[in-house]
Coordinates of C-alpha atoms in Angstrom, one line a residue:
Chain A
X2 CA 142.6 -253.1 96.5
X3 CA 142.0 -256.8 96.0
X4 CA 143.0 -258.3 99.4
X5 CA 140.9 -254.8 101.3
X6 CA 138.6 -256.0 99.4
X7 CA 138.7 -259.5 100.9
X8 CA 139.6 -258.2 104.3
X9 CA 137.5 -256.2 105.2
X10 CA 133.8 -257.0 105.8
X11 CA 132.2 -253.8 104.9
X12 CA 129.1 -254.5 105.6
X13 CA 129.9 -254.7 109.6
X14 CA 132.2 -250.8 109.4
X15 CA 128.5 -250.2 107.3
X16 CA 126.6 -251.2 110.2
X17 CA 128.0 -249.3 113.3
X18 CA 126.4 -246.5 115.7
X19 CA 128.9 -244.3 114.9
X20 CA 129.1 -244.8 111.7
X21 CA 125.7 -245.2 110.7
X22 CA 125.5 -241.7 113.5
X23 CA 128.2 -240.2 111.2
X24 CA 127.0 -240.0 107.8
X25 CA 123.3 -239.3 108.7
X26 CA 125.7 -235.6 109.8
X27 CA 126.7 -235.6 106.8
X28 CA 124.1 -236.4 105.3
X29 CA 121.7 -233.6 107.5
X30 CA 124.2 -230.8 107.0
X31 CA 125.2 -231.9 102.9
X32 CA 121.2 -231.3 101.7
X33 CA 121.2 -227.5 104.6
X34 CA 123.7 -226.4 102.6
X35 CA 123.0 -227.3 98.8
X36 CA 119.5 -225.8 99.1
X37 CA 120.5 -222.9 100.8
X38 CA 122.9 -222.9 98.1
X39 CA 120.9 -223.8 95.0
X40 CA 118.8 -220.6 96.7
X41 CA 120.5 -218.8 97.6
X42 CA 122.3 -218.8 93.9
X43 CA 119.2 -219.3 91.8
X44 CA 117.6 -216.2 93.2
X45 CA 119.9 -213.8 91.5
X46 CA 118.9 -215.0 88.2
X47 CA 115.3 -215.5 88.7
X48 CA 115.4 -212.0 90.3
X49 CA 117.6 -210.5 88.5
X50 CA 115.2 -211.6 85.5
X51 CA 111.6 -211.2 86.9
X52 CA 112.4 -208.9 88.6
X53 CA 115.1 -206.2 86.8
X54 CA 112.6 -202.8 88.1
X55 CA 114.2 -203.9 92.5
X56 CA 117.2 -204.6 90.8
X57 CA 118.6 -202.4 89.4
X58 CA 117.7 -199.9 91.9
X59 CA 120.9 -197.9 93.2
X60 CA 122.9 -198.8 96.4
X61 CA 126.8 -196.6 96.2
X62 CA 126.3 -194.3 93.6
X63 CA 125.8 -196.5 90.8
X64 CA 126.2 -199.7 91.6
X65 CA 123.0 -201.4 92.3
X66 CA 121.3 -204.1 93.8
X67 CA 121.8 -206.4 90.5
X68 CA 125.5 -205.9 91.2
X69 CA 125.5 -205.9 94.9
X70 CA 123.4 -208.9 94.7
X71 CA 126.2 -211.2 92.2
X72 CA 129.2 -209.5 94.3
X73 CA 127.2 -210.7 97.0
X74 CA 127.5 -214.4 95.7
X75 CA 131.4 -215.0 95.5
X76 CA 131.0 -213.9 99.4
X77 CA 128.7 -216.9 100.0
X78 CA 130.7 -218.8 98.0
X79 CA 133.7 -218.8 100.2
X80 CA 132.1 -218.2 103.2
X81 CA 130.4 -221.9 102.1
X82 CA 134.1 -223.2 102.0
X83 CA 134.5 -222.4 104.6
X84 CA 132.0 -223.4 106.3
X85 CA 131.9 -226.9 104.7
X86 CA 136.1 -227.3 105.5
X87 CA 135.9 -226.9 108.8
X88 CA 133.2 -229.6 109.7
X89 CA 134.7 -232.4 106.9
X90 CA 137.7 -231.7 109.2
X91 CA 136.1 -232.5 112.0
X92 CA 134.4 -236.2 110.7
X93 CA 137.5 -236.7 109.2
X94 CA 138.6 -237.9 112.3
X95 CA 135.2 -239.7 112.6
X96 CA 135.4 -241.5 109.6
X97 CA 139.3 -242.4 111.1
X98 CA 138.1 -243.7 114.5
X99 CA 135.3 -246.0 112.9
X100 CA 138.5 -248.0 110.6
X101 CA 140.7 -247.2 113.0
X102 CA 140.5 -251.5 114.3
X103 CA 140.7 -252.5 110.2
X104 CA 143.5 -249.6 109.2
Chain B
X25 CA 156.7 -214.5 74.9
X26 CA 154.7 -217.5 72.7
X27 CA 158.3 -219.2 72.5
X28 CA 158.9 -218.2 76.4
X29 CA 156.5 -220.2 77.7
X30 CA 155.9 -223.1 74.7
X31 CA 159.7 -224.2 75.6
X32 CA 159.3 -223.7 79.4
X33 CA 156.4 -226.3 78.8
X34 CA 158.0 -229.0 76.7
X35 CA 160.5 -228.8 79.4
X36 CA 157.8 -229.7 81.9
X37 CA 157.2 -232.0 79.0
X38 CA 160.2 -233.8 78.5
X39 CA 160.7 -234.1 82.9
X40 CA 157.5 -235.8 83.0
X41 CA 157.8 -238.2 80.8
X42 CA 161.1 -239.5 82.3
X43 CA 158.8 -240.3 85.5
X44 CA 155.8 -241.7 83.9
X45 CA 156.6 -245.3 84.7
X46 CA 152.8 -247.3 84.7
X47 CA 148.9 -245.9 84.7
X48 CA 149.2 -244.7 88.0
X49 CA 151.6 -242.1 87.3
X50 CA 150.3 -241.7 82.9
X51 CA 146.6 -240.9 84.2
X52 CA 146.9 -239.4 87.7
X53 CA 150.2 -238.0 88.2
X54 CA 150.9 -240.3 90.5
X55 CA 148.1 -238.7 93.1
X56 CA 151.7 -236.5 94.1
X57 CA 150.2 -233.4 93.4
X58 CA 149.5 -231.3 96.5
X59 CA 146.2 -229.5 97.2
X60 CA 147.6 -226.1 96.8
X61 CA 148.9 -227.8 93.4
X62 CA 145.9 -229.3 92.0
X63 CA 143.6 -226.2 93.5
X64 CA 145.6 -224.2 90.6
X65 CA 145.4 -227.2 88.2
X66 CA 142.0 -226.8 88.1
X67 CA 141.6 -223.2 87.5
X68 CA 145.0 -223.3 85.3
X69 CA 142.1 -226.3 83.5
X70 CA 139.3 -224.5 83.9
X71 CA 138.9 -220.4 83.3
X72 CA 138.8 -221.9 79.3
X73 CA 140.2 -219.4 76.1
X74 CA 136.0 -218.7 77.2
X75 CA 136.0 -217.5 80.3
X76 CA 139.1 -214.8 80.1
X77 CA 139.1 -213.8 76.3
X78 CA 134.7 -214.6 76.0
X79 CA 133.0 -213.1 78.8
X80 CA 135.4 -210.2 79.3
X81 CA 133.9 -210.0 75.7
X82 CA 130.6 -210.9 77.0
X83 CA 130.6 -208.7 79.9
X84 CA 131.6 -205.7 77.4
X85 CA 128.8 -205.6 74.9
X86 CA 126.5 -207.5 77.3
X87 CA 127.6 -205.8 80.7
X88 CA 125.8 -207.7 84.0
X89 CA 124.0 -210.0 82.7
X90 CA 128.2 -211.3 80.8
X91 CA 128.6 -211.0 84.7
X92 CA 126.5 -213.7 85.2
X93 CA 128.9 -216.1 84.0
X94 CA 131.8 -215.3 85.9
X95 CA 129.0 -215.6 89.1
X96 CA 127.9 -219.0 87.7
X97 CA 131.1 -220.7 87.7
X98 CA 132.2 -220.3 90.8
X99 CA 129.5 -221.2 93.1
X100 CA 129.7 -224.0 90.6
X101 CA 131.9 -225.3 92.2
X102 CA 130.3 -225.4 95.9
X103 CA 128.8 -227.7 93.9
X104 CA 131.7 -230.3 93.6
X105 CA 133.0 -229.7 96.9
X106 CA 130.2 -231.2 98.0
X107 CA 128.7 -233.5 96.7
X108 CA 131.6 -234.9 93.8
X109 CA 135.2 -234.6 95.3
X110 CA 136.1 -235.9 97.8
X111 CA 133.6 -239.5 97.2
X112 CA 135.0 -239.7 94.5
X113 CA 138.7 -239.4 95.2
X114 CA 138.3 -242.2 97.8
X115 CA 135.8 -244.5 95.5
X116 CA 137.8 -244.5 91.6
X117 CA 140.9 -244.1 90.3
X118 CA 141.3 -243.3 86.5
X119 CA 137.8 -242.2 85.3
X120 CA 134.5 -240.4 86.0
X121 CA 133.6 -244.0 84.6
X122 CA 135.1 -246.4 88.3
X123 CA 132.5 -244.5 90.6
X124 CA 130.1 -245.8 88.7
X125 CA 131.1 -248.9 87.9
X126 CA 132.3 -249.7 91.6
X127 CA 128.7 -251.7 91.7
X128 CA 126.9 -251.4 89.0
X129 CA 127.5 -253.4 86.0
X130 CA 130.6 -252.6 85.0
X131 CA 130.5 -253.2 81.3
X132 CA 127.0 -250.5 80.5
X133 CA 127.6 -247.6 82.6
X134 CA 131.5 -247.4 81.7
X135 CA 130.8 -247.4 77.7
X136 CA 127.7 -245.0 78.7
X137 CA 129.8 -243.0 81.1
X138 CA 132.5 -243.0 78.0
X139 CA 130.7 -242.1 75.2
X140 CA 129.4 -238.9 77.3
X141 CA 133.3 -238.5 78.7
X142 CA 134.3 -238.6 74.6
X143 CA 131.1 -236.2 73.2
X144 CA 131.9 -233.5 76.3
X145 CA 135.6 -233.6 76.1
X146 CA 135.4 -232.9 72.3
X147 CA 132.3 -230.3 72.7
X148 CA 134.3 -228.4 75.1
X149 CA 137.7 -229.0 72.5
X150 CA 136.7 -228.0 69.0
X151 CA 135.1 -224.5 71.3
X152 CA 138.8 -224.4 72.6
X153 CA 140.5 -225.0 69.2
X154 CA 138.3 -222.6 67.0
X155 CA 139.5 -220.8 69.8
X156 CA 142.4 -221.2 69.8
X157 CA 142.4 -220.7 65.5
X158 CA 140.7 -217.5 65.3
X159 CA 143.5 -215.6 69.2
X160 CA 145.9 -216.6 66.7
X161 CA 145.0 -215.4 63.6
X162 CA 144.8 -212.4 64.8
X163 CA 147.7 -212.1 66.8
X164 CA 150.5 -214.1 65.4
X165 CA 148.8 -213.3 61.7
X166 CA 149.1 -217.3 61.0
X167 CA 146.4 -217.8 59.2
X168 CA 143.3 -220.4 60.6
X169 CA 144.0 -224.3 59.3
X170 CA 148.2 -224.0 60.8
X171 CA 147.3 -222.0 63.7
X172 CA 145.0 -224.9 64.9
X173 CA 146.8 -227.4 63.6
X174 CA 150.5 -225.7 65.6
X175 CA 147.8 -225.7 68.7
X176 CA 146.8 -229.1 67.8
X177 CA 150.8 -230.8 67.9
X178 CA 151.9 -229.1 70.3
X179 CA 149.4 -230.7 72.8
X180 CA 149.0 -233.9 71.6
X181 CA 153.4 -233.7 73.4
X182 CA 152.2 -232.3 76.5
X183 CA 149.2 -234.8 76.8
X184 CA 151.3 -237.8 75.0
X185 CA 154.9 -237.6 75.9
X186 CA 153.7 -236.0 79.9
X187 CA 151.2 -237.6 80.3
X188 CA 149.2 -236.2 83.8
X189 CA 151.8 -234.6 84.6
X190 CA 153.5 -232.2 82.6
X191 CA 149.4 -231.5 81.8
X192 CA 149.4 -230.4 85.6
X193 CA 152.1 -227.9 85.6
X194 CA 151.1 -226.9 82.4
X195 CA 148.5 -225.6 83.4
X196 CA 149.6 -224.2 87.1
X197 CA 151.9 -222.2 84.8
X198 CA 149.0 -221.3 83.0
X199 CA 147.3 -220.5 85.4
X200 CA 149.7 -218.2 87.7
X201 CA 150.3 -216.5 84.3
X202 CA 147.0 -215.6 83.3
X203 CA 146.2 -214.8 87.6
X204 CA 149.0 -212.1 86.6
X205 CA 147.3 -210.9 83.7
X206 CA 143.7 -210.3 85.4
X207 CA 145.5 -208.3 88.2
X208 CA 147.8 -206.3 85.8
X209 CA 144.8 -205.4 83.9
X210 CA 142.6 -204.8 87.0
X211 CA 145.5 -202.6 87.5
X212 CA 145.8 -200.4 85.0
X213 CA 141.6 -200.1 84.4
X214 CA 141.9 -198.5 88.3
X215 CA 144.8 -196.5 87.0
X216 CA 143.1 -195.3 83.9
X217 CA 139.9 -193.6 86.5
X218 CA 142.3 -192.8 88.3
X219 CA 142.2 -195.4 91.0
X220 CA 138.7 -194.3 92.0
X221 CA 135.9 -196.8 92.5
X222 CA 133.5 -194.5 93.0
X223 CA 135.0 -193.8 89.9
X224 CA 134.9 -196.5 87.9
X225 CA 131.3 -197.4 88.6
X226 CA 130.1 -193.9 87.4
X227 CA 131.7 -194.2 84.3
X228 CA 130.3 -198.1 83.4
X229 CA 127.1 -196.6 84.5
X230 CA 127.4 -193.9 81.4
X231 CA 130.0 -197.0 79.8
X232 CA 130.3 -195.0 75.5
X233 CA 132.8 -196.4 74.0
X234 CA 135.0 -193.9 74.5
X235 CA 132.5 -191.8 72.9
X236 CA 131.7 -194.4 69.9
X237 CA 128.4 -195.3 71.4
X238 CA 124.9 -194.7 72.3
X239 CA 126.3 -194.0 76.4
X240 CA 124.4 -197.3 78.2
X241 CA 123.6 -198.5 81.6
X242 CA 125.9 -201.4 81.4
X243 CA 125.2 -202.5 85.5
X244 CA 122.3 -202.7 84.9
X245 CA 121.1 -206.3 84.1
X246 CA 118.4 -207.3 80.9
X247 CA 121.3 -206.7 78.2
X248 CA 121.6 -209.2 76.5
X249 CA 118.1 -211.8 78.4
X250 CA 115.6 -208.5 79.6
X251 CA 113.1 -209.6 78.4
X252 CA 112.6 -206.2 75.4
X253 CA 116.0 -208.2 73.8
X254 CA 115.5 -211.4 74.1
X255 CA 111.7 -211.3 74.5
X256 CA 109.9 -213.6 77.2
X257 CA 112.0 -216.4 76.8
X258 CA 114.7 -214.0 78.2
X259 CA 114.5 -214.0 81.7
X260 CA 113.9 -218.6 81.8
X261 CA 116.4 -218.6 79.4
X262 CA 119.2 -217.2 82.2
X263 CA 118.2 -219.3 85.3
X264 CA 118.2 -221.8 82.5
X265 CA 122.4 -221.3 82.2
X266 CA 122.6 -220.4 85.8
X267 CA 121.4 -224.4 86.9
X268 CA 123.2 -225.3 83.8
X269 CA 126.0 -224.3 85.0
X270 CA 126.1 -224.4 88.8
X271 CA 125.6 -227.9 88.0
X272 CA 128.2 -228.5 85.2
X273 CA 130.6 -228.1 86.0
X274 CA 130.1 -231.1 88.9
X275 CA 130.3 -233.5 85.5
X276 CA 133.0 -231.6 83.7
X277 CA 135.4 -234.7 83.1
X278 CA 138.1 -232.8 82.6
X279 CA 137.9 -231.6 86.4
X280 CA 136.2 -234.0 88.0
X281 CA 140.4 -236.5 86.2
X282 CA 142.0 -233.6 88.6
X283 CA 140.7 -234.9 91.8
X284 CA 142.8 -238.1 91.9
X285 CA 146.6 -237.1 91.2
X286 CA 145.4 -235.8 94.7
X287 CA 146.6 -238.8 97.8
X288 CA 143.5 -239.3 99.6
X289 CA 140.2 -237.2 100.3
X290 CA 141.6 -234.5 102.0
X291 CA 143.5 -233.3 99.8
X292 CA 141.4 -232.3 96.8
X293 CA 138.7 -230.7 99.2
X294 CA 142.0 -228.8 100.4
X295 CA 142.5 -228.7 96.3
X296 CA 138.9 -227.2 96.1
X297 CA 138.7 -224.3 98.2
X298 CA 142.1 -223.3 96.4
X299 CA 140.3 -223.3 93.2
X300 CA 137.7 -221.5 94.2
X301 CA 140.3 -218.9 95.4
X302 CA 141.9 -218.0 92.5
X303 CA 139.0 -218.4 90.4
X304 CA 136.7 -216.1 92.3
X305 CA 139.7 -214.0 92.5
X306 CA 139.9 -213.9 88.7
X307 CA 136.1 -213.8 88.3
X308 CA 134.9 -210.8 90.1
X309 CA 138.2 -209.3 88.8
X310 CA 136.0 -209.7 85.4
X311 CA 134.3 -206.3 87.2
X312 CA 137.4 -203.9 85.6
X313 CA 139.1 -205.6 82.7
X314 CA 135.3 -206.1 81.1
X315 CA 133.3 -203.2 82.5
X316 CA 136.7 -201.2 82.3
X317 CA 137.4 -201.5 78.3
X318 CA 133.6 -200.5 77.5
X319 CA 134.6 -196.9 79.1
X320 CA 137.9 -197.3 77.0
X321 CA 138.1 -199.3 74.1
X322 CA 136.3 -198.0 71.2
X323 CA 133.7 -199.1 69.7
X324 CA 135.9 -199.8 66.2
X325 CA 138.3 -201.8 67.9
X326 CA 136.7 -204.8 69.4
X327 CA 134.2 -205.1 65.5
X328 CA 135.2 -207.5 62.7
X329 CA 135.7 -206.1 59.5
X330 CA 132.4 -207.2 59.2
X331 CA 131.2 -204.7 62.0
X332 CA 130.0 -207.6 64.2
X333 CA 131.3 -207.3 67.9
X334 CA 133.9 -209.1 68.2
X335 CA 134.0 -210.7 71.9
X336 CA 136.9 -213.5 71.9
X337 CA 139.5 -210.1 71.2
X338 CA 138.5 -207.6 74.2
X339 CA 140.6 -208.3 76.5
X340 CA 144.1 -209.0 74.3
X341 CA 142.9 -204.9 72.4
X342 CA 142.3 -203.3 76.0
X343 CA 146.0 -205.1 77.4
X344 CA 147.4 -203.1 74.4
X345 CA 145.5 -200.2 74.6
X346 CA 146.7 -199.5 78.1
X347 CA 149.7 -201.3 78.1
X348 CA 151.2 -201.0 74.9
X349 CA 153.1 -203.6 72.3
X350 CA 155.0 -205.7 75.5
X351 CA 151.4 -206.2 77.1
X352 CA 149.6 -207.2 74.2
X353 CA 152.3 -209.9 73.8
X354 CA 151.8 -211.2 77.2
X355 CA 148.2 -211.1 77.2
X356 CA 147.8 -213.1 73.8
X357 CA 150.0 -215.1 75.4
X358 CA 148.8 -215.8 77.6
X359 CA 145.7 -216.5 75.9
X360 CA 147.7 -219.1 74.2
X361 CA 148.9 -220.9 77.3
X362 CA 145.1 -221.1 79.0
X363 CA 143.9 -222.5 76.0
X364 CA 146.3 -224.7 75.3
X365 CA 146.1 -225.6 79.0
X366 CA 142.8 -226.1 78.5
X367 CA 143.2 -228.3 75.5
X368 CA 145.5 -231.0 77.0
X369 CA 143.2 -231.3 80.1
X370 CA 140.2 -232.2 78.6
X371 CA 142.1 -234.5 75.6
X372 CA 143.9 -235.9 79.1
X373 CA 140.8 -236.5 80.6
X374 CA 139.4 -238.2 76.9
X375 CA 141.8 -240.9 76.7
X376 CA 142.0 -240.9 80.2
X377 CA 138.6 -242.5 79.8
X378 CA 138.6 -244.5 76.5
X379 CA 141.4 -246.6 77.8
X380 CA 141.0 -247.1 80.5
X381 CA 137.1 -247.5 80.1
X382 CA 136.3 -249.4 76.9
X383 CA 139.2 -251.2 76.3
X384 CA 140.7 -251.6 79.5
X385 CA 137.2 -253.1 80.8
X386 CA 134.0 -253.5 78.4
X387 CA 136.8 -254.8 75.7
X388 CA 139.3 -256.4 77.4
X389 CA 136.7 -257.2 81.0
X390 CA 138.8 -255.4 83.2
X391 CA 141.5 -257.2 82.7
X392 CA 145.0 -256.2 81.4
X393 CA 146.7 -258.0 78.7
X394 CA 150.3 -257.1 78.5
X395 CA 151.8 -254.6 80.6
X396 CA 151.2 -251.1 79.5
X397 CA 148.7 -251.6 77.4
X398 CA 146.4 -249.1 78.6
X399 CA 148.7 -246.4 78.5
X400 CA 149.9 -247.5 75.6
X401 CA 145.8 -247.0 74.0
X402 CA 145.3 -243.9 75.9
X403 CA 148.3 -242.5 73.7
X404 CA 146.6 -243.4 70.8
X405 CA 143.1 -242.0 72.1
X406 CA 145.1 -238.7 72.4
X407 CA 146.9 -239.2 69.2
X408 CA 143.3 -239.7 67.8
X409 CA 140.9 -237.1 69.7
X410 CA 143.4 -234.2 69.3
X411 CA 142.6 -234.7 65.5
X412 CA 139.5 -235.6 65.4
X413 CA 139.2 -231.9 67.1
X414 CA 140.7 -230.1 64.9
X415 CA 139.8 -231.7 61.7
X416 CA 135.9 -230.3 63.1
X417 CA 137.7 -227.0 64.1
X418 CA 139.0 -226.4 60.2
X419 CA 136.2 -227.4 58.7
X420 CA 133.8 -225.4 60.9
X421 CA 135.9 -222.3 60.9
X422 CA 136.8 -219.2 62.4
X423 CA 132.6 -218.5 62.5
X424 CA 131.5 -221.1 64.3
X425 CA 130.4 -219.6 68.1
X426 CA 131.9 -221.3 69.9
X427 CA 130.0 -220.3 73.8
X428 CA 127.6 -222.1 72.2
X429 CA 129.9 -225.8 72.3
X430 CA 131.1 -224.8 76.0
X431 CA 126.6 -224.1 76.3
X432 CA 126.4 -227.6 74.9
X433 CA 129.4 -229.0 76.8
X434 CA 128.3 -227.6 80.6
X435 CA 124.2 -228.9 79.9
X436 CA 125.9 -232.5 78.7
X437 CA 127.7 -232.1 81.7
X438 CA 124.6 -231.5 84.3
X439 CA 122.5 -233.4 82.4
X440 CA 123.9 -237.4 81.8
X441 CA 126.9 -236.6 84.0
X442 CA 125.5 -235.3 87.5
X443 CA 122.6 -237.0 88.0
X444 CA 124.3 -240.8 88.2
X445 CA 127.1 -239.8 89.4
X446 CA 124.6 -238.5 93.0
X447 CA 122.7 -241.5 92.8
X448 CA 125.7 -244.1 92.9
X449 CA 126.8 -242.0 95.9
X450 CA 124.0 -241.3 98.3
X451 CA 120.8 -244.0 97.2
X452 CA 120.8 -247.8 96.8
X453 CA 118.2 -248.9 95.1
X454 CA 120.2 -247.2 91.4
X455 CA 121.2 -250.2 89.9
X456 CA 122.8 -250.6 86.4
X457 CA 119.3 -250.3 84.1
X458 CA 118.6 -246.1 86.0
X459 CA 122.4 -245.5 85.3
X460 CA 122.1 -245.8 82.3
X461 CA 119.4 -244.5 81.4
X462 CA 120.0 -241.3 83.4
X463 CA 123.6 -240.8 81.0
X464 CA 121.4 -241.1 77.5
X465 CA 118.8 -238.9 78.2
X466 CA 121.0 -236.3 79.7
X467 CA 123.0 -236.7 76.9
X468 CA 120.1 -237.4 74.1
X469 CA 117.5 -234.4 75.3
X470 CA 120.5 -231.2 76.0
X471 CA 121.7 -232.6 72.5
X472 CA 118.3 -232.4 71.2
X473 CA 117.5 -229.7 72.5
X474 CA 120.4 -227.7 71.7
X475 CA 119.6 -228.1 68.0
X476 CA 115.9 -227.4 68.1
X477 CA 117.2 -223.9 69.7
X478 CA 117.7 -220.9 68.2
X479 CA 120.9 -221.9 67.6
X480 CA 120.7 -224.6 66.0
X481 CA 119.1 -226.2 63.2
X482 CA 115.9 -224.2 62.8
X483 CA 118.1 -220.7 63.5
X484 CA 116.7 -217.5 65.4
X485 CA 113.2 -217.5 64.2
X486 CA 111.9 -220.8 63.7
X487 CA 113.0 -222.7 66.9
X488 CA 110.7 -225.4 68.4
X489 CA 112.8 -224.6 71.6
X490 CA 112.4 -221.6 72.8
X491 CA 115.5 -221.8 74.9
X492 CA 119.1 -220.9 74.2
X493 CA 120.1 -222.8 77.4
X494 CA 118.7 -226.5 76.7
X495 CA 119.7 -227.0 81.3
X496 CA 116.7 -226.3 82.9
X497 CA 114.7 -228.9 80.9
X498 CA 117.9 -231.7 80.2
X499 CA 118.9 -232.2 83.7
X500 CA 115.5 -232.7 85.7
X501 CA 114.8 -235.0 82.4
X502 CA 118.9 -236.7 83.3
X503 CA 117.5 -237.7 87.0
X504 CA 114.4 -238.5 86.7
X505 CA 115.4 -240.7 83.2
X506 CA 117.7 -242.5 85.6
X507 CA 115.4 -242.2 88.6
X508 CA 112.1 -244.4 86.3
X509 CA 115.0 -246.6 84.9
X510 CA 116.1 -248.0 88.2
X511 CA 112.3 -248.1 90.2
X512 CA 111.1 -250.2 87.5
X513 CA 113.4 -252.7 86.9
X514 CA 114.2 -255.3 89.8
X515 CA 116.4 -254.5 92.7
X516 CA 119.9 -255.2 91.9
X517 CA 120.8 -257.1 95.0
X518 CA 124.4 -257.8 94.2
X519 CA 125.0 -253.4 93.7
X520 CA 122.5 -252.8 96.3
X521 CA 125.2 -255.3 98.4
X522 CA 127.8 -253.1 97.2
X523 CA 126.8 -250.0 98.2
X524 CA 127.6 -250.1 101.9
X525 CA 131.6 -251.2 100.3
X526 CA 130.5 -248.2 98.4
X527 CA 129.3 -246.4 101.4
X528 CA 132.3 -246.6 104.1
X529 CA 134.7 -246.4 100.8
X530 CA 133.4 -242.3 99.8
X531 CA 133.1 -241.7 102.9
X532 CA 136.6 -242.8 105.2
X533 CA 139.2 -243.1 102.7
X534 CA 139.2 -247.1 103.7
X535 CA 141.6 -248.5 100.6
X536 CA 141.3 -246.1 98.0
X537 CA 143.4 -245.2 95.5
X538 CA 147.0 -244.8 97.7
X539 CA 149.6 -242.6 95.8
X540 CA 152.9 -244.2 94.2
X541 CA 156.0 -242.6 95.6
X542 CA 159.4 -242.3 93.0

């Protein structure tokens, strides 16, 4: 770590246009994804807490909206993870290109 | 079965102890853990006794509202995946504070981060110890104090001798055992309902505890947090709980340190995905053994001698009812393994933080006086942390509400740790004052609000703060303090200059700590 600190010009790497562009895309994805999953997740306790009658409506047999919405959170999380992993592996390649000349 | 598990884990500890050469091996298992292994270990570290026993009990008694915990525990991992895991792995070494100290003034930041880590770990650990004591008391008839001491001593053996490598393998084995137990338990519940999902949900909607109680619809929300039960603050408490769960996990020190055990950020990412698969399947299965228990078990079986609900015993007794003594022993052994694994992980992260952050970096300015001193201090700290938690757990006794302590740990983690982690990675202007202000405010506000809550000092009626879960107030306070602390003090040009280095490191992995090869 010590020799890395001396030999790598971090400012130059950070200022590279392709690195800035990568950071921009990453930030944009992470912010959008975070807003989406927080909104989707918090909708559950808010609706369950403040609109219990709506959530108690039955859909299949005894299974109600509340349970289905809760169950959908699991799938939302898995899909989100799947999408993130796909996008992130593209970022990995771009990041590797940014530091290719110092490695 | 207990003996088998203990013997196996001690064997692993012995094997790991021989491979523990140096700090990276001790604190981070040499960074050689693979993605699926770490995923299992994260799951094993996370699915504590509170979640296996506590949640099955909570769903059995409070139905849908208990299931809300299951949902929050999984969704929380998106926060870990998107925001925390990769930068942490790329920029840190052994503890959460490494990331913060990267560009901020190390001594105050490390001292505070270490304090918050020790606080979270100790609360969490006391909760596990109390749970362990209660379960072992019921299961093998050992009384509370010796049971707690027994668990504590075993856990110390893993941590002190085996370090992170032994802890990791204890967690992996435990995760596999827990999944096997949960699958079998769910299978037996479905078998009881003749493998008909419709029949199962139908029974849950008229759950009557095998005819020993008034039927109630456990699928309907509101049995714990509804206005009718919890008063007008109930729904807000539910939202606050959700916020604490979903943001707290990404600040739990024992989960964060797990990402240092893998070779790179890509593996850290894949281990979160593995963990999410396992944790998600597990918590979906709480549907079967949590709700199912309410249709199968007689009420008398799951009450304490004084007639109060005994949520911790629901899963083991369900196993006994459906699978007989052998399955009961298996589920009990799983519960026991669960507690050991989580407690070992907590002790590991607490001792790593004290030795690495406080001893090496605060007291000795980052210079190791004698080689191996840091590991030695960590082992001594593990011993002290273990002894203190054992002492407090015995002092508090079996009656203390374990879920209350876990809630406190999540609230502190979300309010104190998460804001400073996010700001230090994503906000250039962030400075030392902001970090210390965020950590202190998050820590203090979460603890004070819990003390003022209905679970705190003033009891249910006189509580000045109406919510049981402080997250909705303390998390914004933590962020606000970190923000104000930064903008109200002069810019720290040195920290801003190092931001480009941190950014490049965090996003490319350049210069990250490498795996050591044996």
